[in-house]
């Protein structure tokens, strides 16, 4: 879609700006709460996420509720034009519950039950935990679902982790019975004849454990899928318990960069996707690589629903949990916040509004510091961003028109790293995906990040780095995509196993063999210092020349219907194909047999962008470290030009007419961006 989506909340149909707000920490000092409102307005904040860890303040004893403080906070919000994402408090449970009902405490993979403490450590299977959650959620919903200040639900907080208690073991077995029907089918799918692991009774099946079973790859994979399903089911349970009172209020849950949950499976239960971004800016002389990778994650979260998402958390200055906590240099707050908007976020929100006085996050960055007033560098940065967000608010609801997609499946991610294959010291799956994505980011070509089950229809180009786990259906879908004129780029270590993690027999890359027109016979891992090379063939169809370094992984392939574009330079397989292209129907499929570096990826993808006719945001070559992307409502494009290069930059514009959205001034022929600069321009479609 290239039009305008309806706003996430009709109550606040503008870009949202705000923070996690924990007034329960200050109830003893009501002046602080009054002052908060003054400061929120001064900072241009219009939304707060409230109640995230408030269970003990809302239900101090089992069945005894205390909502007066929340009433007052929301009332004050309503009077002052501030809105709330109201959280369900299940991210941390009160002590009375753990004492009374130990089954709510999570059991680790080592089968030891946690003591009470910390957060994010509940058993999602426990019917007691589910019941207690439904009660408090129901009470919150009854009281606040129609409150004028409440615009939506913030479900729990950063779901994650797994529980190995008896209840979860039973649930896992039921899940497996439903999936496989018989123990024979499960044994076959998990290849349990290997090492005499055949199960003869369902009760013998146990979740993976460090001191038990952890080498049955099919089981490891099913456990992760089960954990996702169980977490989604818990999230759905929470949403049902709040939606009864007002089905109109949207629900979200804040995701983060974890590997453990297949977030795409949450798409149907949530109305809005939101995520928490904590980049470690300012390592080294520039932020290019990190800027590109955060761009990737924004693309990933946006692509889950292909709609505007929310940046639910970010830090206004530093965190206190990263190995080194650097301050955001001048300009970086604006750049990193507007980067989210550039990639499709309709909010910039922080953890947290006011610094806690005690406990583990007392030194985490916040809009209001311990000093308690607005005369700080961080507050000024936040307030300035508030003004910028207000000035560019017409981008709210606009879409991101990507014609390129990166294929990034969670179960492939789990399987490829669990494989015990050619390079256990580091197959670098995520980094490889990021490297391919970065080549588009550098050119200012927007990308979606999709899964195998998504529709491939909207795309001209699909990049599938290391599609190790590839279902037969995915192979057929990619075949149709190419036959219909699409361009596919695949790499080594693709089409190796099916959805059960069983190897495809009859020649790799299994279901991709026809579309790629090659047979992959052998693969080797290289040591860190080893190098091979790719020498481009004279007059190859891409028009690329020269030799590029290959490292880490080299696959030995034979061409079947494909054409050779380049050869290995070294080792006993020098002279054999390392880069190929296959024509199928109206499209083409490229194959990189080895891991290649950024220099090659940049050169290669420039040619792919030209060949496939992919529009660049600005029809001009961007300086290194500068990227651009755009959002559109179908009539007006909003162009974001971002400078991660660590240097001042002069960027030639492409001859179209641009206006600076914040100043309303015409942009001229070129744009100067300071270090960490970003400009938001407007043009007619
Ligand atoms: C996470 C949590 C927050 C807070 C921040 C700190 O994202 O959701 O509650 O702990 O980290 O960076
Ligand atoms: Zn459990």
PDB file of C-alpha atoms in Angstrom, residues 410-624:
ATOM      1  CA  UNK A 410      12.892 -16.964  12.775  1.00  0.00           C
ATOM      2  CA  UNK A 411      12.901 -20.738  12.424  1.00  0.00           C
ATOM      3  CA  UNK A 412      15.678 -20.515   9.847  1.00  0.00           C
ATOM      4  CA  UNK A 413      17.568 -18.269  12.251  1.00  0.00           C
ATOM      5  CA  UNK A 414      17.193 -20.866  15.015  1.00  0.00           C
ATOM      6  CA  UNK A 415      18.038 -23.803  12.776  1.00  0.00           C
ATOM      7  CA  UNK A 416      21.037 -22.338  10.978  1.00  0.00           C
ATOM      8  CA  UNK A 417      22.718 -21.527  14.268  1.00  0.00           C
ATOM      9  CA  UNK A 418      21.867 -24.873  15.826  1.00  0.00           C
ATOM     10  CA  UNK A 419      23.100 -26.819  12.806  1.00  0.00           C
ATOM     11  CA  UNK A 420      26.510 -28.090  13.958  1.00  0.00           C
ATOM     12  CA  UNK A 421      27.894 -27.606  10.480  1.00  0.00           C
ATOM     13  CA  UNK A 422      30.848 -26.163   8.621  1.00  0.00           C
ATOM     14  CA  UNK A 423      31.594 -23.185  10.844  1.00  0.00           C
ATOM     15  CA  UNK A 424      30.578 -23.542  14.463  1.00  0.00           C
ATOM     16  CA  UNK A 425      32.881 -20.717  15.502  1.00  0.00           C
ATOM     17  CA  UNK A 426      30.525 -18.327  13.744  1.00  0.00           C
ATOM     18  CA  UNK A 427      28.244 -18.724  10.763  1.00  0.00           C
ATOM     19  CA  UNK A 428      27.231 -15.065  11.306  1.00  0.00           C
ATOM     20  CA  UNK A 429      23.723 -15.416  10.040  1.00  0.00           C
ATOM     21  CA  UNK A 430      22.295 -12.124  11.363  1.00  0.00           C
ATOM     22  CA  UNK A 431      25.403 -10.175  10.369  1.00  0.00           C
ATOM     23  CA  UNK A 432      25.179 -11.592   6.857  1.00  0.00           C
ATOM     24  CA  UNK A 433      21.555 -10.542   6.581  1.00  0.00           C
ATOM     25  CA  UNK A 434      22.502  -7.086   7.869  1.00  0.00           C
ATOM     26  CA  UNK A 435      25.345  -6.813   5.355  1.00  0.00           C
ATOM     27  CA  UNK A 436      23.008  -7.505   2.442  1.00  0.00           C
ATOM     28  CA  UNK A 437      20.452  -5.063   3.821  1.00  0.00           C
ATOM     29  CA  UNK A 438      23.123  -2.397   4.251  1.00  0.00           C
ATOM     30  CA  UNK A 439      23.892  -2.464   0.539  1.00  0.00           C
ATOM     31  CA  UNK A 440      20.332  -1.209  -0.111  1.00  0.00           C
ATOM     32  CA  UNK A 441      20.416   1.212   2.821  1.00  0.00           C
ATOM     33  CA  UNK A 442      23.549   2.829   1.334  1.00  0.00           C
ATOM     34  CA  UNK A 443      21.725   3.460  -1.913  1.00  0.00           C
ATOM     35  CA  UNK A 444      18.609   4.804  -0.228  1.00  0.00           C
ATOM     36  CA  UNK A 445      16.462   1.947  -1.499  1.00  0.00           C
ATOM     37  CA  UNK A 446      13.729   1.037   1.016  1.00  0.00           C
ATOM     38  CA  UNK A 447      13.425  -2.610   2.043  1.00  0.00           C
ATOM     39  CA  UNK A 448      10.874  -4.722   3.841  1.00  0.00           C
ATOM     40  CA  UNK A 449      12.007  -7.634   5.988  1.00  0.00           C
ATOM     41  CA  UNK A 450       9.643 -10.549   5.476  1.00  0.00           C
ATOM     42  CA  UNK A 451       9.117 -14.234   6.274  1.00  0.00           C
ATOM     43  CA  UNK A 452       8.565 -17.187   3.965  1.00  0.00           C
ATOM     44  CA  UNK A 453       4.863 -17.142   4.683  1.00  0.00           C
ATOM     45  CA  UNK A 454       4.433 -13.535   3.562  1.00  0.00           C
ATOM     46  CA  UNK A 455       3.129 -12.530   0.154  1.00  0.00           C
ATOM     47  CA  UNK A 456       6.015 -12.123  -2.314  1.00  0.00           C
ATOM     48  CA  UNK A 457       3.721 -10.344  -4.786  1.00  0.00           C
ATOM     49  CA  UNK A 458       4.578  -6.713  -3.957  1.00  0.00           C
ATOM     50  CA  UNK A 459       8.313  -7.126  -4.553  1.00  0.00           C
ATOM     51  CA  UNK A 460      10.618  -6.856  -7.534  1.00  0.00           C
ATOM     52  CA  UNK A 461      13.658  -8.182  -5.679  1.00  0.00           C
ATOM     53  CA  UNK A 462      13.940 -10.720  -2.867  1.00  0.00           C
ATOM     54  CA  UNK A 463      17.219 -11.324  -1.039  1.00  0.00           C
ATOM     55  CA  UNK A 464      17.424 -14.600   0.875  1.00  0.00           C
ATOM     56  CA  UNK A 465      20.796 -14.863   2.604  1.00  0.00           C
ATOM     57  CA  UNK A 466      21.537 -18.371   3.981  1.00  0.00           C
ATOM     58  CA  UNK A 467      18.044 -19.779   3.530  1.00  0.00           C
ATOM     59  CA  UNK A 468      19.284 -22.953   5.217  1.00  0.00           C
ATOM     60  CA  UNK A 469      15.812 -24.050   6.269  1.00  0.00           C
ATOM     61  CA  UNK A 470      13.656 -23.965   3.202  1.00  0.00           C
ATOM     62  CA  UNK A 471      10.287 -25.671   2.922  1.00  0.00           C
ATOM     63  CA  UNK A 472       9.192 -27.240  -0.366  1.00  0.00           C
ATOM     64  CA  UNK A 473       6.424 -24.607  -0.572  1.00  0.00           C
ATOM     65  CA  UNK A 474       8.928 -21.788  -0.121  1.00  0.00           C
ATOM     66  CA  UNK A 475      10.968 -23.190  -2.982  1.00  0.00           C
ATOM     67  CA  UNK A 476       7.878 -23.263  -5.188  1.00  0.00           C
ATOM     68  CA  UNK A 477       6.862 -19.768  -4.142  1.00  0.00           C
ATOM     69  CA  UNK A 478      10.297 -18.406  -5.010  1.00  0.00           C
ATOM     70  CA  UNK A 479      10.164 -20.252  -8.332  1.00  0.00           C
ATOM     71  CA  UNK A 480       6.866 -18.578  -9.198  1.00  0.00           C
ATOM     72  CA  UNK A 481       8.238 -15.235  -8.024  1.00  0.00           C
ATOM     73  CA  UNK A 482      11.165 -15.512 -10.453  1.00  0.00           C
ATOM     74  CA  UNK A 483       9.078 -16.948 -13.290  1.00  0.00           C
ATOM     75  CA  UNK A 484       6.851 -13.894 -12.999  1.00  0.00           C
ATOM     76  CA  UNK A 485       9.777 -11.553 -13.477  1.00  0.00           C
ATOM     77  CA  UNK A 486      11.211 -11.204  -9.964  1.00  0.00           C
ATOM     78  CA  UNK A 487      14.898 -11.124  -9.090  1.00  0.00           C
ATOM     79  CA  UNK A 488      16.050 -13.502  -6.369  1.00  0.00           C
ATOM     80  CA  UNK A 489      19.456 -13.380  -4.702  1.00  0.00           C
ATOM     81  CA  UNK A 490      20.435 -16.436  -2.641  1.00  0.00           C
ATOM     82  CA  UNK A 491      23.679 -17.527  -1.047  1.00  0.00           C
ATOM     83  CA  UNK A 492      25.638 -20.603   0.105  1.00  0.00           C
ATOM     84  CA  UNK A 493      24.054 -22.803   2.794  1.00  0.00           C
ATOM     85  CA  UNK A 494      20.554 -22.544   1.361  1.00  0.00           C
ATOM     86  CA  UNK A 495      17.919 -25.203   0.788  1.00  0.00           C
ATOM     87  CA  UNK A 496      19.685 -27.587   3.162  1.00  0.00           C
ATOM     88  CA  UNK A 497      16.898 -28.726   5.528  1.00  0.00           C
ATOM     89  CA  UNK A 498      13.118 -28.862   5.571  1.00  0.00           C
ATOM     90  CA  UNK A 499      10.791 -27.560   8.285  1.00  0.00           C
ATOM     91  CA  UNK A 500      11.704 -30.509  10.563  1.00  0.00           C
ATOM     92  CA  UNK A 501      15.408 -29.770  10.197  1.00  0.00           C
ATOM     93  CA  UNK A 502      15.797 -32.921   8.089  1.00  0.00           C
ATOM     94  CA  UNK A 503      18.226 -32.617   5.194  1.00  0.00           C
ATOM     95  CA  UNK A 504      16.775 -32.409   1.707  1.00  0.00           C
ATOM     96  CA  UNK A 505      17.861 -35.517  -0.142  1.00  0.00           C
ATOM     97  CA  UNK A 506      18.806 -35.673  -3.794  1.00  0.00           C
ATOM     98  CA  UNK A 507      21.086 -32.635  -3.971  1.00  0.00           C
ATOM     99  CA  UNK A 508      21.323 -29.203  -2.376  1.00  0.00           C
ATOM    100  CA  UNK A 509      19.928 -26.547  -2.538  1.00  0.00           C
ATOM    101  CA  UNK A 510      16.898 -28.861  -2.396  1.00  0.00           C
ATOM    102  CA  UNK A 511      13.743 -26.951  -3.257  1.00  0.00           C
ATOM    103  CA  UNK A 512      15.797 -24.064  -4.658  1.00  0.00           C
ATOM    104  CA  UNK A 513      17.772 -26.177  -7.110  1.00  0.00           C
ATOM    105  CA  UNK A 514      15.532 -25.475 -10.078  1.00  0.00           C
ATOM    106  CA  UNK A 515      15.194 -21.735  -9.521  1.00  0.00           C
ATOM    107  CA  UNK A 516      18.930 -21.298  -8.921  1.00  0.00           C
ATOM    108  CA  UNK A 517      20.024 -23.740 -11.608  1.00  0.00           C
ATOM    109  CA  UNK A 518      22.915 -25.114  -9.569  1.00  0.00           C
ATOM    110  CA  UNK A 519      23.872 -28.160  -7.486  1.00  0.00           C
ATOM    111  CA  UNK A 520      25.866 -27.533  -4.316  1.00  0.00           C
ATOM    112  CA  UNK A 521      28.094 -30.534  -3.721  1.00  0.00           C
ATOM    113  CA  UNK A 522      30.322 -29.572  -0.767  1.00  0.00           C
ATOM    114  CA  UNK A 523      30.825 -26.683   1.639  1.00  0.00           C
ATOM    115  CA  UNK A 524      33.786 -25.715   3.804  1.00  0.00           C
ATOM    116  CA  UNK A 525      34.319 -23.359   6.675  1.00  0.00           C
ATOM    117  CA  UNK A 526      37.431 -21.179   6.620  1.00  0.00           C
ATOM    118  CA  UNK A 527      39.524 -20.073   9.585  1.00  0.00           C
ATOM    119  CA  UNK A 528      39.539 -16.367  10.425  1.00  0.00           C
ATOM    120  CA  UNK A 529      42.788 -15.728   8.552  1.00  0.00           C
ATOM    121  CA  UNK A 530      41.868 -17.824   5.479  1.00  0.00           C
ATOM    122  CA  UNK A 531      40.817 -16.048   2.313  1.00  0.00           C
ATOM    123  CA  UNK A 532      39.564 -17.093  -1.073  1.00  0.00           C
ATOM    124  CA  UNK A 533      38.474 -14.794  -3.851  1.00  0.00           C
ATOM    125  CA  UNK A 534      35.834 -14.194  -6.466  1.00  0.00           C
ATOM    126  CA  UNK A 535      37.192 -13.233  -9.893  1.00  0.00           C
ATOM    127  CA  UNK A 536      34.477 -11.848 -12.098  1.00  0.00           C
ATOM    128  CA  UNK A 537      34.349 -13.427 -15.518  1.00  0.00           C
ATOM    129  CA  UNK A 538      35.157 -11.211 -18.492  1.00  0.00           C
ATOM    130  CA  UNK A 539      32.050  -9.700 -20.050  1.00  0.00           C
ATOM    131  CA  UNK A 540      29.753 -11.115 -17.388  1.00  0.00           C
ATOM    132  CA  UNK A 541      26.127 -10.110 -17.719  1.00  0.00           C
ATOM    133  CA  UNK A 542      26.299  -7.819 -14.678  1.00  0.00           C
ATOM    134  CA  UNK A 543      29.132  -5.794 -16.120  1.00  0.00           C
ATOM    135  CA  UNK A 544      31.157  -6.100 -12.899  1.00  0.00           C
ATOM    136  CA  UNK A 545      34.917  -6.394 -13.032  1.00  0.00           C
ATOM    137  CA  UNK A 546      37.750  -7.267 -10.694  1.00  0.00           C
ATOM    138  CA  UNK A 547      38.428  -9.657  -7.854  1.00  0.00           C
ATOM    139  CA  UNK A 548      36.786  -9.569  -4.432  1.00  0.00           C
ATOM    140  CA  UNK A 549      37.675 -11.302  -1.193  1.00  0.00           C
ATOM    141  CA  UNK A 550      35.697 -14.297   0.042  1.00  0.00           C
ATOM    142  CA  UNK A 551      35.908 -15.475   3.652  1.00  0.00           C
ATOM    143  CA  UNK A 552      34.382 -17.759   6.280  1.00  0.00           C
ATOM    144  CA  UNK A 553      32.324 -20.048   4.021  1.00  0.00           C
ATOM    145  CA  UNK A 554      32.945 -21.390   0.512  1.00  0.00           C
ATOM    146  CA  UNK A 555      30.595 -23.757  -1.221  1.00  0.00           C
ATOM    147  CA  UNK A 556      31.593 -25.916  -4.172  1.00  0.00           C
ATOM    148  CA  UNK A 557      28.844 -25.807  -6.735  1.00  0.00           C
ATOM    149  CA  UNK A 558      28.096 -27.105 -10.232  1.00  0.00           C
ATOM    150  CA  UNK A 559      26.042 -25.116 -12.672  1.00  0.00           C
ATOM    151  CA  UNK A 560      23.040 -26.924 -14.124  1.00  0.00           C
ATOM    152  CA  UNK A 561      20.989 -24.347 -16.005  1.00  0.00           C
ATOM    153  CA  UNK A 562      22.749 -21.301 -14.485  1.00  0.00           C
ATOM    154  CA  UNK A 563      25.366 -19.130 -16.147  1.00  0.00           C
ATOM    155  CA  UNK A 564      28.698 -18.474 -14.424  1.00  0.00           C
ATOM    156  CA  UNK A 565      29.460 -14.839 -13.530  1.00  0.00           C
ATOM    157  CA  UNK A 566      32.601 -15.370 -11.479  1.00  0.00           C
ATOM    158  CA  UNK A 567      35.073 -18.022 -10.324  1.00  0.00           C
ATOM    159  CA  UNK A 568      36.998 -18.907  -7.182  1.00  0.00           C
ATOM    160  CA  UNK A 569      40.583 -17.677  -7.251  1.00  0.00           C
ATOM    161  CA  UNK A 570      42.197 -20.021  -4.711  1.00  0.00           C
ATOM    162  CA  UNK A 571      42.455 -23.432  -3.098  1.00  0.00           C
ATOM    163  CA  UNK A 572      41.933 -26.703  -4.941  1.00  0.00           C
ATOM    164  CA  UNK A 573      38.633 -25.364  -6.228  1.00  0.00           C
ATOM    165  CA  UNK A 574      40.123 -22.290  -7.946  1.00  0.00           C
ATOM    166  CA  UNK A 575      38.413 -21.885 -11.298  1.00  0.00           C
ATOM    167  CA  UNK A 576      35.118 -23.319 -10.132  1.00  0.00           C
ATOM    168  CA  UNK A 577      31.957 -21.160 -10.072  1.00  0.00           C
ATOM    169  CA  UNK A 578      31.496 -18.765  -7.152  1.00  0.00           C
ATOM    170  CA  UNK A 579      28.794 -16.477  -8.558  1.00  0.00           C
ATOM    171  CA  UNK A 580      26.029 -17.521 -10.932  1.00  0.00           C
ATOM    172  CA  UNK A 581      22.763 -16.345 -12.407  1.00  0.00           C
ATOM    173  CA  UNK A 582      19.905 -18.468 -13.643  1.00  0.00           C
ATOM    174  CA  UNK A 583      17.112 -17.285 -15.908  1.00  0.00           C
ATOM    175  CA  UNK A 584      13.715 -18.746 -15.253  1.00  0.00           C
ATOM    176  CA  UNK A 585      10.568 -17.499 -16.939  1.00  0.00           C
ATOM    177  CA  UNK A 586      10.822 -13.739 -16.959  1.00  0.00           C
ATOM    178  CA  UNK A 587      13.113 -13.397 -13.974  1.00  0.00           C
ATOM    179  CA  UNK A 588      16.569 -14.231 -12.702  1.00  0.00           C
ATOM    180  CA  UNK A 589      18.081 -15.873  -9.661  1.00  0.00           C
ATOM    181  CA  UNK A 590      21.602 -15.060  -8.508  1.00  0.00           C
ATOM    182  CA  UNK A 591      23.694 -17.293  -6.281  1.00  0.00           C
ATOM    183  CA  UNK A 592      26.721 -16.308  -4.216  1.00  0.00           C
ATOM    184  CA  UNK A 593      28.571 -19.494  -3.303  1.00  0.00           C
ATOM    185  CA  UNK A 594      30.830 -17.799  -0.737  1.00  0.00           C
ATOM    186  CA  UNK A 595      30.621 -15.134   1.931  1.00  0.00           C
ATOM    187  CA  UNK A 596      31.609 -11.884   0.251  1.00  0.00           C
ATOM    188  CA  UNK A 597      32.390  -8.569   1.856  1.00  0.00           C
ATOM    189  CA  UNK A 598      30.814  -5.126   1.783  1.00  0.00           C
ATOM    190  CA  UNK A 599      32.859  -3.952  -1.229  1.00  0.00           C
ATOM    191  CA  UNK A 600      31.387  -6.685  -3.390  1.00  0.00           C
ATOM    192  CA  UNK A 601      27.881  -6.399  -1.962  1.00  0.00           C
ATOM    193  CA  UNK A 602      27.819  -2.657  -2.687  1.00  0.00           C
ATOM    194  CA  UNK A 603      28.969  -3.101  -6.273  1.00  0.00           C
ATOM    195  CA  UNK A 604      26.700  -6.078  -6.894  1.00  0.00           C
ATOM    196  CA  UNK A 605      23.545  -4.535  -5.449  1.00  0.00           C
ATOM    197  CA  UNK A 606      24.075  -1.291  -7.336  1.00  0.00           C
ATOM    198  CA  UNK A 607      23.776  -3.336 -10.489  1.00  0.00           C
ATOM    199  CA  UNK A 608      20.741  -5.228  -9.146  1.00  0.00           C
ATOM    200  CA  UNK A 609      18.993  -1.959  -8.280  1.00  0.00           C
ATOM    201  CA  UNK A 610      19.590  -0.647 -11.803  1.00  0.00           C
ATOM    202  CA  UNK A 611      18.689  -3.885 -13.521  1.00  0.00           C
ATOM    203  CA  UNK A 612      15.452  -4.360 -11.561  1.00  0.00           C
ATOM    204  CA  UNK A 613      14.538  -0.684 -11.918  1.00  0.00           C
ATOM    205  CA  UNK A 614      14.196  -0.136  -8.178  1.00  0.00           C
ATOM    206  CA  UNK A 615      13.591   3.507  -7.320  1.00  0.00           C
ATOM    207  CA  UNK A 616      16.124   5.152  -5.013  1.00  0.00           C
ATOM    208  CA  UNK A 617      14.777   7.701  -2.549  1.00  0.00           C
ATOM    209  CA  UNK A 618      16.927  10.368  -4.175  1.00  0.00           C
ATOM    210  CA  UNK A 619      18.005   9.785  -7.706  1.00  0.00           C
ATOM    211  CA  UNK A 620      21.592  10.647  -6.875  1.00  0.00           C
ATOM    212  CA  UNK A 621      24.669   8.928  -5.447  1.00  0.00           C
ATOM    213  CA  UNK A 622      24.713   9.374  -1.704  1.00  0.00           C
ATOM    214  CA  UNK A 623      27.993  10.040   0.124  1.00  0.00           C
ATOM    215  CA  UNK A 624      29.225   7.116   2.234  1.00  0.00           C
TER     216      UNK A 624
END
